[in-house]
Structure formats: structure tokens, C-alpha cells
XYZ file of C-alpha atoms in Angstrom:
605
model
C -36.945 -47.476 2.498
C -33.586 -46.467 1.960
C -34.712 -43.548 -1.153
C -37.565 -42.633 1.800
C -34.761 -41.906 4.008
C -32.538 -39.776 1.445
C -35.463 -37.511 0.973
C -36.463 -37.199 4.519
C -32.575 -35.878 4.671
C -32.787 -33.425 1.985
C -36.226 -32.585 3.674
C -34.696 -31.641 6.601
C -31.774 -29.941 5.266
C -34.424 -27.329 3.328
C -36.468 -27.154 6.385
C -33.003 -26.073 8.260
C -31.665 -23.622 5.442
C -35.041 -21.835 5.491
C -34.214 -21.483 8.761
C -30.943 -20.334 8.837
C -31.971 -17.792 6.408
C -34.683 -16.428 8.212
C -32.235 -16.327 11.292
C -29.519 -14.465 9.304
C -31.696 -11.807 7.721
C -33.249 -11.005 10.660
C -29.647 -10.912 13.147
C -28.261 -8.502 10.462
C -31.411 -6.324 9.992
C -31.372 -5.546 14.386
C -27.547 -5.340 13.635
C -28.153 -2.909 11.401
C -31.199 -1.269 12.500
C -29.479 -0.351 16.100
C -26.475 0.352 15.057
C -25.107 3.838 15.975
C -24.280 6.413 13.202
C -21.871 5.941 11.192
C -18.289 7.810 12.262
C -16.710 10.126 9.399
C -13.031 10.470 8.852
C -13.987 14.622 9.039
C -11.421 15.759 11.623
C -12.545 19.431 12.743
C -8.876 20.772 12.609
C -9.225 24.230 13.789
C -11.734 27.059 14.486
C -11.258 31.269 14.238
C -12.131 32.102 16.966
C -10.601 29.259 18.950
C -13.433 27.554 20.879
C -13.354 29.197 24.283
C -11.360 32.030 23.521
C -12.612 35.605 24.813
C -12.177 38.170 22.437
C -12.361 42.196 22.888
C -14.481 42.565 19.812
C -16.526 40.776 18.172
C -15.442 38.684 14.902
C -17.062 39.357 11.777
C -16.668 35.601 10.415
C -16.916 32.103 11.792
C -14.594 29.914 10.078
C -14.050 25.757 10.476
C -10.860 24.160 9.325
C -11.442 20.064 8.635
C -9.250 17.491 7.668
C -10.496 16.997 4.404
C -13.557 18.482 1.956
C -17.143 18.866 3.485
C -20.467 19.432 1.792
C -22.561 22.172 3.334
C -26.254 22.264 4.565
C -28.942 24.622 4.322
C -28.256 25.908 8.178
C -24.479 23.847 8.405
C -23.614 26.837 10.790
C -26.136 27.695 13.195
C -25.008 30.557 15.936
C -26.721 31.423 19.342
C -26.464 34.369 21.589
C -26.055 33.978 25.591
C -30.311 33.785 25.189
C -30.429 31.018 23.161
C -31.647 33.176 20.002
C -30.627 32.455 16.926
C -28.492 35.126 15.371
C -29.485 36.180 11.943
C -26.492 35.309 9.796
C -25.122 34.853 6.287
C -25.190 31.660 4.128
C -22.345 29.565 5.210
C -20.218 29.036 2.531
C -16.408 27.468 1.688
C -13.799 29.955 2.341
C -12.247 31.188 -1.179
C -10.460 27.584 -3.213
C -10.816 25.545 0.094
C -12.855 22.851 0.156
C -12.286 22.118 3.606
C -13.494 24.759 5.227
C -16.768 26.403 6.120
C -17.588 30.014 7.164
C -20.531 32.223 8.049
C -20.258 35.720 8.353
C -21.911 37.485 11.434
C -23.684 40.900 12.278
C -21.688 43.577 12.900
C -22.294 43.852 16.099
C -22.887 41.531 18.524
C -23.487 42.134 22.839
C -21.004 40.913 25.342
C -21.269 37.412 26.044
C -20.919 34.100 25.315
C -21.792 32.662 21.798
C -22.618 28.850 20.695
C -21.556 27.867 17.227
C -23.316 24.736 16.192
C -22.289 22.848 13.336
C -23.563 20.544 10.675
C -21.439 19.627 7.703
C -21.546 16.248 5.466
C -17.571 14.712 5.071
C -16.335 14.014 1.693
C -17.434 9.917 2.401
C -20.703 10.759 2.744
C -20.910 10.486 6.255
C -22.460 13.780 8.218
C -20.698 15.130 10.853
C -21.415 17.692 13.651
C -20.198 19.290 16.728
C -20.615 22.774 18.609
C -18.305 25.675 19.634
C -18.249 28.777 21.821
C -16.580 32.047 22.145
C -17.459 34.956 24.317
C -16.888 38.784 23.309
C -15.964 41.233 26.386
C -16.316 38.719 28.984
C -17.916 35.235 29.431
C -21.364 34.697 31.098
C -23.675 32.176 31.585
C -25.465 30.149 28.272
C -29.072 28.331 28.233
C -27.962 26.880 24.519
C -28.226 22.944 25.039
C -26.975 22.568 21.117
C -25.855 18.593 21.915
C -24.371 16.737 19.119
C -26.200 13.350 19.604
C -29.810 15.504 19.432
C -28.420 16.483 15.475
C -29.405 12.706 14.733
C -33.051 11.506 13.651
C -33.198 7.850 15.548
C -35.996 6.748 12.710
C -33.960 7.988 9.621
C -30.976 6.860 10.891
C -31.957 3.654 11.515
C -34.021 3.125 7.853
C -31.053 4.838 6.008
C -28.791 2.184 7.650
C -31.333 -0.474 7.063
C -31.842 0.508 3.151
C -27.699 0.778 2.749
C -26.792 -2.910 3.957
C -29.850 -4.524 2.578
C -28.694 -3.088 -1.144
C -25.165 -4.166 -0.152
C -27.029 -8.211 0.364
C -29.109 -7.584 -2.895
C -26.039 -6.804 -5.031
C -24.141 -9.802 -3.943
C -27.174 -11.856 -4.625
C -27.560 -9.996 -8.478
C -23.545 -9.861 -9.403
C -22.822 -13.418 -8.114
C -26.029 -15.333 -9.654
C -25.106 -13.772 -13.046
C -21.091 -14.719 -12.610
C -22.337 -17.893 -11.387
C -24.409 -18.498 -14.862
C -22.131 -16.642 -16.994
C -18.684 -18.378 -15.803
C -20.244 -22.052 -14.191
C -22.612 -22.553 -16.994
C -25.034 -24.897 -15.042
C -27.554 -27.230 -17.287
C -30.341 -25.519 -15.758
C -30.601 -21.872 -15.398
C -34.598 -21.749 -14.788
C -34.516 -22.028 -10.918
C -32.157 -18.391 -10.559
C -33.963 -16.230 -12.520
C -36.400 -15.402 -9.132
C -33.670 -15.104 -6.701
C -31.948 -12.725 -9.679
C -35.279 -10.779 -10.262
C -35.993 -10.756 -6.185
C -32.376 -8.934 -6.197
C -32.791 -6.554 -9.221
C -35.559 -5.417 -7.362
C -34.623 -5.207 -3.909
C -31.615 -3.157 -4.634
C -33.878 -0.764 -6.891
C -36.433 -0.566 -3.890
C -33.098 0.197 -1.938
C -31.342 2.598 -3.969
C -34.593 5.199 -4.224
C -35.188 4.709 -0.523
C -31.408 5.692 0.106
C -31.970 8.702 -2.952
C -35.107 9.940 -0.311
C -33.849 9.478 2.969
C -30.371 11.441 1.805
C -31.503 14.291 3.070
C -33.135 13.768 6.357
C -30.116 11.579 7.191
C -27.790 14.465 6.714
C -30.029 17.267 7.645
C -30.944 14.973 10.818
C -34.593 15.415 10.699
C -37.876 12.728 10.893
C -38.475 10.647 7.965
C -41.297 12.349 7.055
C -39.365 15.375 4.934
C -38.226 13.101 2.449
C -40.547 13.879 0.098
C -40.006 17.533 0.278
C -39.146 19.226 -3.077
C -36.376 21.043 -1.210
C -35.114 17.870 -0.090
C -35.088 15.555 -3.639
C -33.836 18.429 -5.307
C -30.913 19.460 -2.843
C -30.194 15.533 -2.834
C -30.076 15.545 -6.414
C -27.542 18.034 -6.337
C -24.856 16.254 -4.008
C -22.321 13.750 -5.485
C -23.698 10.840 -3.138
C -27.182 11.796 -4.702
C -25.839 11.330 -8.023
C -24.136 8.752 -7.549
C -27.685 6.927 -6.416
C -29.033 8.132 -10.112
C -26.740 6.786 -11.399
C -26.936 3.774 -9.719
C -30.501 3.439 -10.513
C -30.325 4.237 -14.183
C -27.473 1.661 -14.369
C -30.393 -0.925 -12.760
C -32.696 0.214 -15.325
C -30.696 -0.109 -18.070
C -29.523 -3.868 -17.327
C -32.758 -4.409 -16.714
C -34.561 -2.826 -20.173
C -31.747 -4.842 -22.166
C -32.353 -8.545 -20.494
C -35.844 -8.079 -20.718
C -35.541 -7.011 -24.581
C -33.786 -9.760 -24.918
C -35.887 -12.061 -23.647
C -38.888 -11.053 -25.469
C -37.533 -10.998 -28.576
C -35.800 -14.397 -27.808
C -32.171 -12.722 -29.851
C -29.025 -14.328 -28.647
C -25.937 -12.143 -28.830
C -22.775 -13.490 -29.195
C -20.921 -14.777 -26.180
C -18.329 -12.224 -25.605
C -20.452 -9.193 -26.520
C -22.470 -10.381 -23.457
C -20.149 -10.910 -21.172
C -18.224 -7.603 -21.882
C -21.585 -5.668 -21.307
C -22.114 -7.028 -18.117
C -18.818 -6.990 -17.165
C -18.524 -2.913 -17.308
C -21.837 -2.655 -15.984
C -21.118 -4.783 -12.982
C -17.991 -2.359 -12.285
C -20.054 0.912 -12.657
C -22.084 -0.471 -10.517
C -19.558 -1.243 -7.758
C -18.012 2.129 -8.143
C -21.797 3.949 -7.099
C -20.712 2.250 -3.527
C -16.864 2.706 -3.847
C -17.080 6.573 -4.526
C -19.415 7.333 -2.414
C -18.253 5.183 0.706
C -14.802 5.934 3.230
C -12.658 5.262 -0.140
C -13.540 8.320 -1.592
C -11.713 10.270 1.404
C -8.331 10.284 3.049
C -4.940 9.047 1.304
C -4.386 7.116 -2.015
C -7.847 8.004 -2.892
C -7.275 6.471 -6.793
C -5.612 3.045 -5.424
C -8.862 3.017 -2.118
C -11.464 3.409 -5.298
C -10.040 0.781 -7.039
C -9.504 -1.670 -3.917
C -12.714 -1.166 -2.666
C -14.488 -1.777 -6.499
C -12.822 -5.083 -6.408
C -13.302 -5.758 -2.312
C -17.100 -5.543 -3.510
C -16.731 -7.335 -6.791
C -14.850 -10.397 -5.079
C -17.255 -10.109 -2.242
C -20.485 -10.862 -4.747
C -18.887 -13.312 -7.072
C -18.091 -15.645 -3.641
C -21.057 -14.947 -1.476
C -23.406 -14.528 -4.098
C -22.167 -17.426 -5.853
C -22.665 -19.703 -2.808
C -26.125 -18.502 -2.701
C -26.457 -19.354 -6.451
C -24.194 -22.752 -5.886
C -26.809 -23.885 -3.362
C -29.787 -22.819 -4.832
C -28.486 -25.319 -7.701
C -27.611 -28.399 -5.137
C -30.775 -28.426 -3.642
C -32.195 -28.711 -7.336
C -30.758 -31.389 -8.425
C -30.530 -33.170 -5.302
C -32.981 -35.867 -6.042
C -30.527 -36.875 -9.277
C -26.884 -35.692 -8.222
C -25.964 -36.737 -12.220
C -27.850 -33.640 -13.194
C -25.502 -31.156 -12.286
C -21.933 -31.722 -13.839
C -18.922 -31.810 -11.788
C -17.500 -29.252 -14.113
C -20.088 -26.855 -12.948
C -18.662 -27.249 -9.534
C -14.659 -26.733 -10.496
C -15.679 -23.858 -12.336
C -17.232 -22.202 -9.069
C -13.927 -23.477 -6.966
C -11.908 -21.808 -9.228
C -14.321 -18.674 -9.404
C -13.954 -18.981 -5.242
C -10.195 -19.056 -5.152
C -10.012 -16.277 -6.755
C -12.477 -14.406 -5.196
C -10.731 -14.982 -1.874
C -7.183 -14.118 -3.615
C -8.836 -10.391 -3.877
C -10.694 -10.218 -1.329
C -7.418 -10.849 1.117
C -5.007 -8.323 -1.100
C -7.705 -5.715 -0.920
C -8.580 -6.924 2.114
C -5.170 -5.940 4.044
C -4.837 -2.731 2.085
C -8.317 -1.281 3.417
C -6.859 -2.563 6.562
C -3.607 -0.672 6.720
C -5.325 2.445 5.395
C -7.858 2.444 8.374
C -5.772 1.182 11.246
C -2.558 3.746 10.297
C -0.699 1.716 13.215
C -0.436 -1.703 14.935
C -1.538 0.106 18.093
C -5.099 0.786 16.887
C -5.617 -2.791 16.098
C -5.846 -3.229 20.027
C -6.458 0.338 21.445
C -9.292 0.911 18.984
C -13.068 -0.538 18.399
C -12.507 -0.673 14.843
C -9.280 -2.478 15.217
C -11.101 -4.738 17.923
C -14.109 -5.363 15.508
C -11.761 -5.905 12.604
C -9.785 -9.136 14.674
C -13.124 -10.186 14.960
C -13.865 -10.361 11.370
C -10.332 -11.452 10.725
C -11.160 -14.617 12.978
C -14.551 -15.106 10.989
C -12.193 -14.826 7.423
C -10.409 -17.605 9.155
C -13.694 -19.911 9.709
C -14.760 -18.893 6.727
C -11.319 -20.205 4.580
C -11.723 -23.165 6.632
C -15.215 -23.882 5.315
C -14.205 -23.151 1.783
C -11.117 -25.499 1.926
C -13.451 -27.871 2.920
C -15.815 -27.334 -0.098
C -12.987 -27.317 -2.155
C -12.021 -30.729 -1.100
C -15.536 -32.229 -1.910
C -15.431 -30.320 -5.170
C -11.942 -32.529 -5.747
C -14.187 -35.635 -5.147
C -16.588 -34.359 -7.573
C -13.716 -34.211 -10.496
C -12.396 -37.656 -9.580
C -13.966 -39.838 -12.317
C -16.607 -42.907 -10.683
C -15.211 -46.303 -11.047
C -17.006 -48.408 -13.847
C -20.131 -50.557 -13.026
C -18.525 -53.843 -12.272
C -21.127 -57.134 -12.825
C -19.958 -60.336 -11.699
C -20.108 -63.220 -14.161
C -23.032 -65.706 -13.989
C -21.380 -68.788 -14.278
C -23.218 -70.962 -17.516
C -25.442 -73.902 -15.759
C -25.206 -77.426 -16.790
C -27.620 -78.524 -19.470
C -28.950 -74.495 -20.506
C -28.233 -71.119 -21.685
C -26.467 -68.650 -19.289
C -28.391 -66.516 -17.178
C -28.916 -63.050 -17.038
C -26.973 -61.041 -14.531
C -28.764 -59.983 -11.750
C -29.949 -55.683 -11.953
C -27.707 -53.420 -10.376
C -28.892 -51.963 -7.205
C -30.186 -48.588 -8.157
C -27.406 -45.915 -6.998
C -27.570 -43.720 -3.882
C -26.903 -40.086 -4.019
C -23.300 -39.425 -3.590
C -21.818 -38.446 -0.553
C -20.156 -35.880 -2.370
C -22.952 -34.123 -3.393
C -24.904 -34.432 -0.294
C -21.539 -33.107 2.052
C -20.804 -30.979 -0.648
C -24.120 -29.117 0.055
C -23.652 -29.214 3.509
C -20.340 -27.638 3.264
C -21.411 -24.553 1.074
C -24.309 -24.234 3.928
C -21.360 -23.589 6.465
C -19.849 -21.714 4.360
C -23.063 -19.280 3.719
C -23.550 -18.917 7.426
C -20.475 -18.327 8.024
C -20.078 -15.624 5.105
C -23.190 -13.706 7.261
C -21.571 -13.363 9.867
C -18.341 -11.738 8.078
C -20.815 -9.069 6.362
C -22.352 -8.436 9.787
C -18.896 -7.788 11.241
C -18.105 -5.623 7.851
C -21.456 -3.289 8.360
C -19.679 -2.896 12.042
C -16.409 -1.681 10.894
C -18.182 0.695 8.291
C -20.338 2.626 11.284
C -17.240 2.619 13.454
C -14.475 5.272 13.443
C -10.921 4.159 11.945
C -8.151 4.103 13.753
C -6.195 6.568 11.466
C -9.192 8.967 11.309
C -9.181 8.538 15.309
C -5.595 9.016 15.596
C -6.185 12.693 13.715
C -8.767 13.554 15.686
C -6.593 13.376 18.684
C -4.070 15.149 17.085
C -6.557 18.154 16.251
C -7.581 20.996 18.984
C -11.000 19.625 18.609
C -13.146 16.160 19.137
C -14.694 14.776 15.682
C -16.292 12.155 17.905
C -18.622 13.994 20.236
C -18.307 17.666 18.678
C -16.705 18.586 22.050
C -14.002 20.849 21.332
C -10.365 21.167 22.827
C -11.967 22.687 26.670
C -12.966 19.604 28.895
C -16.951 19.832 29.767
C -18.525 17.648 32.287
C -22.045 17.190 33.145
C -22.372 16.137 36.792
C -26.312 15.486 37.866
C -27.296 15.889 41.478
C -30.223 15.327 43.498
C -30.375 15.987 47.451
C -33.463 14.104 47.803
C -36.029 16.841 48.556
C -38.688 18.041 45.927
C -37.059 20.407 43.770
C -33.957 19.350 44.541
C -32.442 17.760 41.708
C -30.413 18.930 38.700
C -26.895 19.223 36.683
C -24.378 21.028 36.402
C -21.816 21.662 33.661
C -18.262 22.077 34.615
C -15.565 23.493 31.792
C -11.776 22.921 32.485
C -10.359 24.958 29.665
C -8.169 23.908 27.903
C -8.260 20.785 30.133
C -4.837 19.945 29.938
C -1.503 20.065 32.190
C -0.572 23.464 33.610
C -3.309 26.511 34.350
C -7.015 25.793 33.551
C -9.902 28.265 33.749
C -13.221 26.848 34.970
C -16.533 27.653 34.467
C -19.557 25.712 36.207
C -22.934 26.951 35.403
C -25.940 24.862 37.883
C -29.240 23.746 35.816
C -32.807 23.544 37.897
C -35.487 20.946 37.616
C -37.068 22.519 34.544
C -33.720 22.989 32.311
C -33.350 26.407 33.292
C -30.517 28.394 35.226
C -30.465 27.694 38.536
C -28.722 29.391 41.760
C -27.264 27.628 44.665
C -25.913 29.058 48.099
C -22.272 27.358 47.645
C -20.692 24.613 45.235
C -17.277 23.360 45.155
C -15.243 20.974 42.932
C -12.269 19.133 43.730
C -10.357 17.273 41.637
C -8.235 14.394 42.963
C -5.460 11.507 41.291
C -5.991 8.572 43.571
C -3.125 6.442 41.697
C -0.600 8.974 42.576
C -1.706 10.174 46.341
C -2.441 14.147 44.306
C -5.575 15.980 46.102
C -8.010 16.807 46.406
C -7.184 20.215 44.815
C -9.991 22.306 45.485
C -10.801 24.322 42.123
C -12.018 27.169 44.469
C -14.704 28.469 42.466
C -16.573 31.878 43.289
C -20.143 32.919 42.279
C -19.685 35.486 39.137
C -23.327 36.261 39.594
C -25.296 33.309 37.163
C -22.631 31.214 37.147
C -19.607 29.817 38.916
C -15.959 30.162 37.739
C -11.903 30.438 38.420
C -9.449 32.098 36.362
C -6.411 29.999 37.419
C -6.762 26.085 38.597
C -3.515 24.031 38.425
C -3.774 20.560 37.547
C 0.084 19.472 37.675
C 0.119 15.856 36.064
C -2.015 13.870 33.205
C -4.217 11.252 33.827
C -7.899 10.156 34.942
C -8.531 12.674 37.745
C -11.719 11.874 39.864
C -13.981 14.781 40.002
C -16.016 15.991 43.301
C -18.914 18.024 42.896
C -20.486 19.631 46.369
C -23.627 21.410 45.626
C -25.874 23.074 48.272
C -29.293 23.935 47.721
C -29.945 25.229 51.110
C -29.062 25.887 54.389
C -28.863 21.942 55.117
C -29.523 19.881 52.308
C -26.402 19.612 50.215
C -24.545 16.433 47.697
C -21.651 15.074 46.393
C -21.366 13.860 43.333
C -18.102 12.381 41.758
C -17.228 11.868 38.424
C -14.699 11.049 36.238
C -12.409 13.581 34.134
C -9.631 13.024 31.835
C -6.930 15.838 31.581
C -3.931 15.602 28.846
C -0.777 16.989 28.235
């Protein structure tokens, strides 16, 4: 009854880490499936012409300034004329020895009026980046160009190219950390992790050509679909993240041809020879990721290579490890003598260290993304990264706890102790009566449970990691604020403000799009231009805006804004102080139906 018992608890344990599996994989694939695109550290620093600038003649180049080297598209700089043509341009190109900036060069002569610059460029992490831009020559009129930066995003692509990236990041865990696991731990029996180590070789080689074909959509921003285009494998082919993938793929194939060579022709190399090998192919392997990911741009770029090839390293020798750890538990559960204690120190030692690097390289990523103790609360990536901090925590609390029923393990078992059979009167001494046969040991049997905390626990920190890595550092944020234009939303330095309406009578709905330029203290220009039912330009018998401070008793200040024939404007609006202003929007469609709409508008120094 009682050994009936013990296996109905191992049952159950399976049963629940089948489960929990199932659970995990699918949290972190909606994580990762929804999650918005990823932010660049690409600061657009300046533009010539200044966005919102009116020239007297027309400029015979476009030129963008970033913060750091960008890869160009096909069409990275697309521009439109008040009609919402395309201009016929040149091939944008980097300016002469700068890497950081782009330029196209225009017609020679281009019409009075206002002229969208849309933009398209891939940041030196990988990450694409876009944004648009205007500029009027002569004077500035009216534009039907609706160039927005969140339509320069495929939903699908984005979504499988996120999807393909964090499931290669699980599969290489799962490959690095069985083989440490075997290589360092030396369990009895190896049998039982060559399919989870095959199931990861080829998950991350499934991975890794899905990422190689969906390169291009995901930076070009269109459907899934044109990843097979010849245009698009060979332009991918081309780019250093594309070559990294090859090489990341050849490197899969190689370890791959030489274990199965191996095993066929049943050769055993000597000990060190192997573990060298796979000890330089696990680092080329972690530097595909390392020089392709947010480590490749910004400061320190050497030391951020180096600390994020051993963040990933330390990451798959712990998590994959436990993976590989509990894989072996549940093997030899039925007969907890199979699997030496050694086997266990070794992987607590393996862990410790792990952790040591993952905490050093851990706090350096840390201070090179925050920048300041400010962004840990005034930013979503510092906010996200307390959050994983608090899950490290849980996490070192689970493995102190494995650690102390590995200590357990290495205590030796007290001897079998018989009592003596006393010698009856008048016959030979009996035989001592059979030991009771021995019951798993709680060690063993907590121990497992303890790594299972542990692995759910480690989930969770790799969920809140694939956050932090699609969410804009603090430093990067702090230099976009610092530039004349948004890296965020592609709005450059004038404040625009959509502001929909509706008076409640057919036809009577629409938007309008209000620019305070430069939108900051002192004298602003504004420019409101009134959108129809269909999209289209739309004209109204009166509109005003106001703009009021509640907080400090200011307004409202009425913009006073006259019809320029198309749209609505004023060359001079004072706004005196910074702050959160509330916006009013009065629009009249007719002699008596009329709206107000308020909305929020932030105005800086």
C-alpha cells in the first residue's frame, strides 16, 4: 500500500508538470505574440530642413541625423507632395563617412507647398525604426498625406518574427544547458536527454530560418507573404543581422554533422578535445544573439557584447539545466539510488555560478539601459525591470532552497542498524528479521519539487526579460527627449493633435488635426486642417481652439484661428507656462449644429 501510494505521488507530480508546461509555453507564446514592436535605441537627432520649417526655395537634399548607425531600405525615404503623390526621388543613401545619417536627393524643382517626408530606417540593434516629417516651400497649405508611423508595421509579421525570436531564445537554453548538464554533472544515464536535446537542435533551426525569412518583411513592414521573394532573401542576406542568422545556422549544422558522425561511427574523442569544441561553439553561438541584439548599439559596445554572451550563457546553463535536472529526477524516481548525489552537487555548483553571472551581468545591462535612478520609476522599462528584479528574488529563494536539499543529498545515510536476536534456550540463534524495504527519500522527492518551483519560477523571469527587450530603455528614452524629434511615435519636435468630432447628424462626423509648432513655451504657430466622413478635406463655417491650465487658473486662451482658405491657422499663439494644457475644439458644421471636443496637450519648455 504504502509503494502504491509513492507512485500515485510521482503520478501526480508528472500529471502536474505536464501541466505547468503546457501553461508556461502557452502564457509566453500570447506574451509574445501581442506584444508591441520592439523600441530601438535610434534617436532621430536632427533633420535639414527642420521639420516644420518654411523655406523660400526648395532644398535639393533631405538629410536625417540619428543617434547612432542605421541600415537603409529599398524606399527608407519616401517624400509626398501637398497631393499625396509620391515624388520621384534619388536612392537614399548615407551622407559621405557617416553612418548615421540618411539622405535623398530631390527634383529640382518642386511647387509651393507643404511636403511629407516619411521615413523607414533599421537601427544598428536590429530593431526598425520610423517616423515622418514636413516642410513647406513658399508658404504652407493644406496636406491629404496620412503617412502614420504605427501603419509602417505588419501586425502578422510582427507578431511571427517576435514569436520565432523568443521561442529560439527557449530552444537554446534547452540545447546549451542539457549538454553542460551531461558534460559537467555526468549523470549514469544519459539516454532519456537526447530527445529533449534533438527537440531543441531542431526547434532553434526551425527558428533561426523562419527569423532569416521574415527579416525582411519585419523591417520593410509588409505581410508575411513576401518572404519568399528573391529580393527579399537576398537583401536579407546582405544585412549583418542576416548574416549573423547564417551563421547561426551553419554553426547548428555543423554541431549537428559532428555528433551525428560521431555517433555512427561509435569514435570517442578524448575528454578535453570535446569539451573545448563545444565550448567555442556554444560562445559563437551566443554571440549570433549578442551582436545582433541592443548590445551591439550605444556605449561600451565591446564590454555590452561580452556581458550579454555570458547573460545568455549563464541563463542556459541554469534554466536549461533545471530542465535537464528534472527530466533526470523524474527518471529515476522509482529508485532514488540511481542517480548519485554527486550528480546533484555538481549541478549546485554549476547553479551558483550561473547566478554569480547572471547578477554581475545582470546589473551592468541594467545601468547601461536605465542611465539614471529616475528611469527606474518614471520609465516602463525601469517599471518592468523591478518586476523582474522581484521574480530574481523568488527565483534565488527557490534555488537556496534546492540547494539546501542538494546538502541533504551529500550528507552520507546512516548504516543499516539490525537489532540482535537474542540466542533461545535449547537451539541455534535465529535469523534477524528482513529489513523493511526503504522508502524513497524525502530528499529526492522535495528535491524535485523544489527544482519544479524553481522552473516555474525561471518562466516567468524570461517572460518579464522578452518585456524589457520590446520596451524602450530609459537611456535611449532620455535621448530621445533630449533630441528635436520623437523616436517613439515618429512625431517630430511641432505638437500634432488629432481631435475627432461628431455633431450627431448624418455626415456629421470627423477629425481634425491641430499643429502647435514648436509646441513649447513662448510663440507657437498653429495649423488645424478639418477631415470629412470619407478621409478627405473637409470645410466648416467656424472652428475655434482654446487652450486652458486648470491647475494654475490660465485660460482659456483662445488660439484665434482664421480660415486660410483649406485650412485653419495663426501665426502667433502664446502659451506662457509648461504643463498639461486641456485643449477645446469648437467645430461647426452648420448654421446650428456645432461640438466641443476637449483633449489633452502637453507643451514644454
Amino acid at each position: 500500500m504504502r509503494a502504491r501510494g509513492r507512485r500515485d505521488q510521482v503520478r501526480d507530480e508528472h500529471r502536474w508538470l505536464r501541466r505547468l508546461t503546457v501553461l508556461a509555453a502557452g502564457l509566453l507564446l500570447l506574451l509574445l505574440g501581442t506584444a508591441a514592436p520592439a523600441s530601438a535605441h535610434a534617436a532621430l537627432r536632427e533633420t535639414d530642413p527642420a521639420d516644420g520649417t518654411v523655406l523660400k526655395s526648395a532644398p535639393r537634399h533631405v538629410t536625417l541625423t540619428f543617434t547612432e548607425s542605421v541600415g537603409l531600405l529599398t524606399d527608407s525615404l519616401r517624400v509626398y507632395d501637398p497631393e499625396n503623390h509620391r515624388i520621384r526621388t534619388g536612392e537614399a543613401d548615407h551622407a559621405p563617412g557617416r553612418s548615421d545619417t540618411a539622405r535623398v536627393s530631390l527634383p529640382a524643382r518642386l511647387g509651393t507647398g507643404t511636403y511629407t517626408v516619411a521615413w523607414r530606417v533599421v537601427s544598428a540593434d536590429s530593431h526598425p525604426v520610423s517616423g515622418a516629417l514636413t516642410f513647406s516651400v513658399g508658404k504652407r497649405t493644406a496636406t491629404t498625406t496620412s503617412v502614420l508611423p504605427d501603419r509602417t508595421e505588419n501586425p502578422a509579421t510582427t507578431s511571427l518574427f517576435n514569436i520565432a525570436r523568443y521561442v529560439s531564445y527557449l530552444a537554446v537554453a534547452l540545447l546549451l544547458g542539457t549538454a553542460v548538464f551531461v558534460a559537467y554533472c555526468r549523470p549514469p544515464a544519459r539516454g532519456h536527454l537526447r530527445v529533449p536535446a534533438l527537440a531543441a537542435w531542431w526547434t532553434l533551426s526551425a527558428s533561426t530560418v523562419a527569423l532569416f525569412l521574415l527579416r525582411a518583411p519585419y523591417e520593410e513592414g509588409t505581410p508575411p507573404t513576401r518572404a519568399l521573394a528573391l529580393s527579399s532573401l537576398t537583401h536579407t542576406a546582405t544585412t549583418r543581422p542576416g548574416e549573423l542568422l547564417l551563421t547561426r545556422l551553419a554553426l547548428l549544422i555543423l554541431a549537428g554533422g559532428c555528433a551525428l558522425s560521431l555517433r555512427r561511427r561509435r569514435r570517442r574523442i578524448p575528454r578535453r578535445a570535446a569539451l573545448t569544441t563545444a565550448a567555442i561553439l556554444s560562445v559563437a553561438l551566443a554571440l549570433t544573439w549578442a551582436a545582433s541584439e541592443h548590445a551591439s548599439a550605444g556605449l561600451q559596445v565591446p564590454l555590452a557584447i561580452t556581458s550579454a554572451t555570458l547573460h545568455l550563457l549563464a541563463m542556459a546553463a541554469w534554466l536549461g539545466g533545471l530542465t535537464a535536472l528534472l527530466l533526470t529526477l523524474r527518471r529515476t524516481a522509482p529508485d532514488p539510488a540511481a542517480l548519485p548525489a554527486r550528480t546533484v552537487i555538481r549541478f549546485s555548483r554549476l547553479a551558483f555560478a550561473s547566478v554569480t553571472v547572471l547578477v554581475a551581468t545582470g546589473v551592468y545591462q541594467s545601468w547601461r539601459g536605465l542611465g539614471s535612478w529616475q528611469a527606474l520609476t518614471d520609465t516602463s522599462y525601469g517599471r518592468i525591470l523591478l518586476a523582474k528584479l522581484a521574480a530574481v528574488t523568488l527565483l534565488l529563494a527557490a534555488a537556496s532552497r534546492s540547494r539546501r536539499w542538494t546538502a541533504r543529498l551529500a550528507s552520507p545515510a546512516p548504516a543499516p542498524h539490525h537489532d540482535r536476536v537474542p540466542e533461545p534456550a535449547g537451539g541455534p540463534p535465529l535469523p534477524p528479521e528482513p529489513a523493511p524495504a526503504p522508502a524513497p527519500a524525502p530528499s529526492h522527492r522535495h528535491l524535485r519539487r523544489s527544482v519544479l518551483a524553481e522552473m516555474a519560477t525561471g518562466v516567468l523571469v524570461l517572460v518579464l526579460t522578452t518585456l524589457l527587450t520590446s520596451t524602450l530603455p530609459g537611456r535611449a528614452a532620455a535621448e530621445a527627449a533630449q533630441s528635436p524629434a520623437s523616436t517613439t511615435t515618429g512625431i517630430p519636435a511641432a505638437s500634432v493633435t488629432t481631435v475627432p468630432f461628431d455633431v450627431g447628424t448624418p455626415g456629421g462626423h470627423g477629425e481634425v488635426q491641430i499643429t502647435l509648432d514648436p509646441g513649447r513655451v513662448g510663440a507657437n504657430a498653429v495649423q488645424a486642417v478639418v477631415y470629412g466622413p470619407d478621409g478627405g478635406l473637409s470645410s466648416v463655417p467656424e472652428l475655434r481652439i482654446t487652450l486652458t491650465l486648470a491647475d494654475r487658473r490660465i485660460g482659456p486662451l483662445d488660439s484665434k484661428v482664421t480660415d486660410r482658405g483649406g485650412y485653419w491657422a495663426a501665426d502667433s499663439f502664446d502659451v506662457p507656462m509648461p504643463g498639461t494644457w486641456t485643449m477645446k475644439v469648437t467645430v461647426r458644421v452648420s448654421e446650428v449644429d456645432q461640438v466641443t471636443v476637449a483633449k489633452t496637450v502637453r507643451v514644454v519648455r
